[in-house]
């Protein structure tokens, strides 16, 4: 196997025997074969657009299937195989529709590939098409192709959520299929691939806007909300991941059944949404970030629902209590079709639940861009008066690799006249720290999930407009932690917007070649993190 799509890739180079995430060789190459099948679907979908065919089911399937290959989402070989054969089925159906309209459908390469049905033969076919550096003619173009694939996975994950909630833009699907179709090309030069990658950032900005609109339209604009970290005596269900629609459907089905629903990981910001807060049995937050679930889940006295990525291979101590949804799957774990949570509810009612109340600390969430900008006059006045000297965006993905305590220490060191914006699961390194306030504004503002980077971008752009300066002239520093492919897409969005001077860690992406890294460092001043004291001093000096 060869997989280097996440930050924790083995030895900072690539996982070649088994994934650090727990993915085995067979699952890895089947996921590569799924990407290849999607390349063929992309080619045919592009040909379809030439004759006026734009199939909604093909667009959504492309997002879901790409999402299934993102880190810590789908470990189930049978599920991945089903996606492969479905991609071929949709591709062939599109070909027939194109021909019926007098068009011509491509048959070359991935567009004409027909996978064998037998498992061992399928694995051999997958191994033959797996992208590997030793077969690449140009290491820099290979690096940019990998960047394109990985960023497409992140974009697909966000668009998957947005589409489910009714927000989409044909431009996004057209780009995704065009990018997939282009991956087989040997005609594009280095500059062409650089432009393709930067366009990914533009498309991801649109997708984050769509998802922001979808979440706010369906569940209301998040409001600052105190979330208990303790629990109530009684039956319990834990929900992890990112999908607010899944959580909403569960809350509706558990209403009046004597079950408390708790969030885990990136679901914490869900407590700020008015349409979710209205459920009285939606109580608090349990645990911390995704990588701690194998320690935290055994102690939770109820079923656990995994709505999106961040699934760790479940331990036997709790595997029979885990349920997956959508593109998430693991061998031997129950998978929910649609939104039928009846089995989850029955299990919760049959389990003991928490025996007594636990009154833990509370944390604040719900500082979406609308909320922050509603007090923009106070923020602007604070900057003008000198009460606010600097803004730090410290956020992104958390992970298990040593060195991530950098972010805890950095936030602890920030001066009392600075504001810390945060988002994503990286905040669990410091989300319960009391940093105090500046006036009546908390110094630590949780803006939401990783996709809520859109909120942080909107705040930064609004402040730049208010002070009539370029965003890079603001007293703002970005301290970004990354782990998986959604973070890659967000990073490209920041670059597309021309945002510079980003501190990135805990390590730099292994899939970026030395030349590509040098280009990014020279043009955008991306810096690897060093130590908190040194980096903080440089930020404040700048």
PDB file of C-alpha atoms in Angstrom, residues 146-301:
ATOM      1  CA  UNK A 146      -2.229  13.906  -4.824  1.00  0.00           C
ATOM      2  CA  UNK A 147      -3.072  17.367  -3.462  1.00  0.00           C
ATOM      3  CA  UNK A 148      -5.945  17.524  -5.934  1.00  0.00           C
ATOM      4  CA  UNK A 149      -7.289  14.096  -4.941  1.00  0.00           C
ATOM      5  CA  UNK A 150      -7.046  14.792  -1.225  1.00  0.00           C
ATOM      6  CA  UNK A 151      -8.613  18.234  -1.490  1.00  0.00           C
ATOM      7  CA  UNK A 152     -11.458  16.820  -3.580  1.00  0.00           C
ATOM      8  CA  UNK A 153     -12.187  14.440  -0.714  1.00  0.00           C
ATOM      9  CA  UNK A 154     -12.480  17.374   1.693  1.00  0.00           C
ATOM     10  CA  UNK A 155     -14.694  19.358  -0.670  1.00  0.00           C
ATOM     11  CA  UNK A 156     -16.876  16.287  -1.251  1.00  0.00           C
ATOM     12  CA  UNK A 157     -17.402  15.834   2.493  1.00  0.00           C
ATOM     13  CA  UNK A 158     -18.645  19.400   2.935  1.00  0.00           C
ATOM     14  CA  UNK A 159     -20.807  19.288  -0.199  1.00  0.00           C
ATOM     15  CA  UNK A 160     -22.301  15.971   0.951  1.00  0.00           C
ATOM     16  CA  UNK A 161     -23.651  17.695   4.072  1.00  0.00           C
ATOM     17  CA  UNK A 162     -24.809  20.776   2.166  1.00  0.00           C
ATOM     18  CA  UNK A 163     -26.603  18.745  -0.504  1.00  0.00           C
ATOM     19  CA  UNK A 164     -28.469  16.735   2.125  1.00  0.00           C
ATOM     20  CA  UNK A 165     -29.786  20.040   3.460  1.00  0.00           C
ATOM     21  CA  UNK A 166     -30.786  21.381   0.043  1.00  0.00           C
ATOM     22  CA  UNK A 167     -27.880  23.701  -0.827  1.00  0.00           C
ATOM     23  CA  UNK A 168     -25.838  23.061  -3.954  1.00  0.00           C
ATOM     24  CA  UNK A 169     -24.300  24.815  -6.940  1.00  0.00           C
ATOM     25  CA  UNK A 170     -23.786  23.171 -10.358  1.00  0.00           C
ATOM     26  CA  UNK A 171     -20.368  24.830 -10.545  1.00  0.00           C
ATOM     27  CA  UNK A 172     -19.112  22.667  -7.682  1.00  0.00           C
ATOM     28  CA  UNK A 173     -20.052  19.378  -9.323  1.00  0.00           C
ATOM     29  CA  UNK A 174     -18.729  20.512 -12.699  1.00  0.00           C
ATOM     30  CA  UNK A 175     -15.369  21.296 -11.124  1.00  0.00           C
ATOM     31  CA  UNK A 176     -15.239  18.039  -9.168  1.00  0.00           C
ATOM     32  CA  UNK A 177     -15.892  15.966 -12.277  1.00  0.00           C
ATOM     33  CA  UNK A 178     -13.474  18.049 -14.343  1.00  0.00           C
ATOM     34  CA  UNK A 179     -10.736  17.636 -11.733  1.00  0.00           C
ATOM     35  CA  UNK A 180     -11.369  13.890 -11.489  1.00  0.00           C
ATOM     36  CA  UNK A 181     -11.293  13.570 -15.269  1.00  0.00           C
ATOM     37  CA  UNK A 182      -8.035  15.527 -15.476  1.00  0.00           C
ATOM     38  CA  UNK A 183      -6.159  13.242 -13.062  1.00  0.00           C
ATOM     39  CA  UNK A 184      -5.340  10.818 -15.900  1.00  0.00           C
ATOM     40  CA  UNK A 185      -3.959  13.556 -18.116  1.00  0.00           C
ATOM     41  CA  UNK A 186      -0.254  13.622 -18.902  1.00  0.00           C
ATOM     42  CA  UNK A 187      -0.582  16.755 -21.013  1.00  0.00           C
ATOM     43  CA  UNK A 188      -0.803  19.385 -18.271  1.00  0.00           C
ATOM     44  CA  UNK A 189       2.345  21.093 -17.107  1.00  0.00           C
ATOM     45  CA  UNK A 190       3.405  22.142 -13.639  1.00  0.00           C
ATOM     46  CA  UNK A 191       1.752  25.568 -13.881  1.00  0.00           C
ATOM     47  CA  UNK A 192      -1.521  23.981 -15.006  1.00  0.00           C
ATOM     48  CA  UNK A 193      -1.564  21.746 -11.937  1.00  0.00           C
ATOM     49  CA  UNK A 194      -0.732  24.651  -9.631  1.00  0.00           C
ATOM     50  CA  UNK A 195      -3.730  26.505 -11.062  1.00  0.00           C
ATOM     51  CA  UNK A 196      -5.918  23.409 -10.642  1.00  0.00           C
ATOM     52  CA  UNK A 197      -4.949  23.198  -6.977  1.00  0.00           C
ATOM     53  CA  UNK A 198      -5.594  26.890  -6.330  1.00  0.00           C
ATOM     54  CA  UNK A 199      -8.982  26.596  -8.053  1.00  0.00           C
ATOM     55  CA  UNK A 200      -9.769  23.898  -5.496  1.00  0.00           C
ATOM     56  CA  UNK A 201      -9.496  26.592  -2.839  1.00  0.00           C
ATOM     57  CA  UNK A 202     -11.981  28.772  -4.707  1.00  0.00           C
ATOM     58  CA  UNK A 203     -14.462  25.906  -5.067  1.00  0.00           C
ATOM     59  CA  UNK A 204     -14.110  24.946  -1.414  1.00  0.00           C
ATOM     60  CA  UNK A 205     -14.926  28.524  -0.377  1.00  0.00           C
ATOM     61  CA  UNK A 206     -18.203  28.241  -2.299  1.00  0.00           C
ATOM     62  CA  UNK A 207     -18.926  24.855  -0.724  1.00  0.00           C
ATOM     63  CA  UNK A 208     -18.286  26.170   2.800  1.00  0.00           C
ATOM     64  CA  UNK A 209     -20.608  29.074   2.033  1.00  0.00           C
ATOM     65  CA  UNK A 210     -23.294  26.625   0.887  1.00  0.00           C
ATOM     66  CA  UNK A 211     -22.907  24.507   4.017  1.00  0.00           C
ATOM     67  CA  UNK A 212     -22.936  27.563   6.274  1.00  0.00           C
ATOM     68  CA  UNK A 213     -26.166  28.704   4.617  1.00  0.00           C
ATOM     69  CA  UNK A 214     -27.671  25.216   4.799  1.00  0.00           C
ATOM     70  CA  UNK A 215     -26.939  24.752   8.498  1.00  0.00           C
ATOM     71  CA  UNK A 216     -28.178  28.225   9.436  1.00  0.00           C
ATOM     72  CA  UNK A 217     -31.301  27.974   7.270  1.00  0.00           C
ATOM     73  CA  UNK A 218     -32.283  24.596   8.705  1.00  0.00           C
ATOM     74  CA  UNK A 219     -31.165  24.924  12.314  1.00  0.00           C
ATOM     75  CA  UNK A 220     -30.924  28.679  12.936  1.00  0.00           C
ATOM     76  CA  UNK A 221     -27.952  30.959  13.447  1.00  0.00           C
ATOM     77  CA  UNK A 222     -25.804  29.642  16.327  1.00  0.00           C
ATOM     78  CA  UNK A 223     -25.935  31.647  19.544  1.00  0.00           C
ATOM     79  CA  UNK A 224     -23.353  31.721  22.347  1.00  0.00           C
ATOM     80  CA  UNK A 225     -24.276  28.758  24.523  1.00  0.00           C
ATOM     81  CA  UNK A 226     -22.884  27.201  27.679  1.00  0.00           C
ATOM     82  CA  UNK A 227     -22.513  23.441  27.272  1.00  0.00           C
ATOM     83  CA  UNK A 228     -22.208  21.148  30.325  1.00  0.00           C
ATOM     84  CA  UNK A 229     -19.321  18.697  30.318  1.00  0.00           C
ATOM     85  CA  UNK A 230     -21.061  16.591  32.960  1.00  0.00           C
ATOM     86  CA  UNK A 231     -24.039  14.282  32.588  1.00  0.00           C
ATOM     87  CA  UNK A 232     -27.526  13.623  33.920  1.00  0.00           C
ATOM     88  CA  UNK A 233     -28.700  10.452  35.620  1.00  0.00           C
ATOM     89  CA  UNK A 234     -30.602   8.435  33.052  1.00  0.00           C
ATOM     90  CA  UNK A 235     -30.490   6.699  29.691  1.00  0.00           C
ATOM     91  CA  UNK A 236     -27.995   8.085  27.206  1.00  0.00           C
ATOM     92  CA  UNK A 237     -27.007   8.187  23.517  1.00  0.00           C
ATOM     93  CA  UNK A 238     -23.742   9.670  22.245  1.00  0.00           C
ATOM     94  CA  UNK A 239     -23.470  11.296  18.805  1.00  0.00           C
ATOM     95  CA  UNK A 240     -20.131  12.027  17.148  1.00  0.00           C
ATOM     96  CA  UNK A 241     -19.095  13.445  13.775  1.00  0.00           C
ATOM     97  CA  UNK A 242     -20.392  16.528  11.957  1.00  0.00           C
ATOM     98  CA  UNK A 243     -23.803  15.845  10.413  1.00  0.00           C
ATOM     99  CA  UNK A 244     -26.379  18.138  12.044  1.00  0.00           C
ATOM    100  CA  UNK A 245     -29.268  16.621  10.095  1.00  0.00           C
ATOM    101  CA  UNK A 246     -28.510  13.179  11.520  1.00  0.00           C
ATOM    102  CA  UNK A 247     -28.441  14.643  15.028  1.00  0.00           C
ATOM    103  CA  UNK A 248     -31.711  16.510  14.445  1.00  0.00           C
ATOM    104  CA  UNK A 249     -33.482  13.350  13.276  1.00  0.00           C
ATOM    105  CA  UNK A 250     -32.211  11.455  16.315  1.00  0.00           C
ATOM    106  CA  UNK A 251     -33.396  14.210  18.648  1.00  0.00           C
ATOM    107  CA  UNK A 252     -36.867  14.101  17.090  1.00  0.00           C
ATOM    108  CA  UNK A 253     -37.104  10.337  17.447  1.00  0.00           C
ATOM    109  CA  UNK A 254     -35.887  10.303  21.073  1.00  0.00           C
ATOM    110  CA  UNK A 255     -38.170  13.109  22.252  1.00  0.00           C
ATOM    111  CA  UNK A 256     -40.278  12.028  25.227  1.00  0.00           C
ATOM    112  CA  UNK A 257     -38.507   8.674  25.580  1.00  0.00           C
ATOM    113  CA  UNK A 258     -36.492   9.469  28.704  1.00  0.00           C
ATOM    114  CA  UNK A 259     -33.139   9.452  26.908  1.00  0.00           C
ATOM    115  CA  UNK A 260     -30.517  12.207  27.111  1.00  0.00           C
ATOM    116  CA  UNK A 261     -28.522  12.862  23.936  1.00  0.00           C
ATOM    117  CA  UNK A 262     -24.872  13.918  24.275  1.00  0.00           C
ATOM    118  CA  UNK A 263     -22.389  15.187  21.702  1.00  0.00           C
ATOM    119  CA  UNK A 264     -18.835  14.034  21.175  1.00  0.00           C
ATOM    120  CA  UNK A 265     -15.962  15.536  19.179  1.00  0.00           C
ATOM    121  CA  UNK A 266     -16.936  17.928  16.389  1.00  0.00           C
ATOM    122  CA  UNK A 267     -20.614  17.725  17.375  1.00  0.00           C
ATOM    123  CA  UNK A 268     -19.975  20.096  20.303  1.00  0.00           C
ATOM    124  CA  UNK A 269     -20.937  23.248  18.293  1.00  0.00           C
ATOM    125  CA  UNK A 270     -24.370  21.715  17.616  1.00  0.00           C
ATOM    126  CA  UNK A 271     -25.438  22.997  21.045  1.00  0.00           C
ATOM    127  CA  UNK A 272     -25.405  26.552  19.698  1.00  0.00           C
ATOM    128  CA  UNK A 273     -28.096  25.984  17.047  1.00  0.00           C
ATOM    129  CA  UNK A 274     -31.596  27.150  18.137  1.00  0.00           C
ATOM    130  CA  UNK A 275     -33.471  24.334  16.357  1.00  0.00           C
ATOM    131  CA  UNK A 276     -31.338  21.750  18.142  1.00  0.00           C
ATOM    132  CA  UNK A 277     -31.263  23.537  21.506  1.00  0.00           C
ATOM    133  CA  UNK A 278     -35.055  23.447  21.710  1.00  0.00           C
ATOM    134  CA  UNK A 279     -34.971  19.729  22.532  1.00  0.00           C
ATOM    135  CA  UNK A 280     -34.892  19.529  26.331  1.00  0.00           C
ATOM    136  CA  UNK A 281     -33.220  16.107  26.322  1.00  0.00           C
ATOM    137  CA  UNK A 282     -30.266  17.446  24.288  1.00  0.00           C
ATOM    138  CA  UNK A 283     -28.031  17.854  27.285  1.00  0.00           C
ATOM    139  CA  UNK A 284     -24.247  18.124  27.175  1.00  0.00           C
ATOM    140  CA  UNK A 285     -20.886  17.106  25.742  1.00  0.00           C
ATOM    141  CA  UNK A 286     -19.030  13.912  26.567  1.00  0.00           C
ATOM    142  CA  UNK A 287     -15.339  13.357  25.945  1.00  0.00           C
ATOM    143  CA  UNK A 288     -12.913  15.298  23.817  1.00  0.00           C
ATOM    144  CA  UNK A 289     -11.466  14.822  20.330  1.00  0.00           C
ATOM    145  CA  UNK A 290     -11.819  11.876  17.947  1.00  0.00           C
ATOM    146  CA  UNK A 291      -8.476  10.230  18.696  1.00  0.00           C
ATOM    147  CA  UNK A 292      -9.451   9.643  22.344  1.00  0.00           C
ATOM    148  CA  UNK A 293     -12.606   7.648  21.590  1.00  0.00           C
ATOM    149  CA  UNK A 294     -11.011   4.252  22.256  1.00  0.00           C
ATOM    150  CA  UNK A 295     -10.417   5.430  25.845  1.00  0.00           C
ATOM    151  CA  UNK A 296     -13.638   7.411  26.272  1.00  0.00           C
ATOM    152  CA  UNK A 297     -16.263   5.245  24.539  1.00  0.00           C
ATOM    153  CA  UNK A 298     -15.908   2.161  26.791  1.00  0.00           C
ATOM    154  CA  UNK A 299     -17.068   4.287  29.750  1.00  0.00           C
ATOM    155  CA  UNK A 300     -20.149   5.702  28.024  1.00  0.00           C
ATOM    156  CA  UNK A 301     -23.230   3.770  29.252  1.00  0.00           C
TER     157      UNK A 301
END
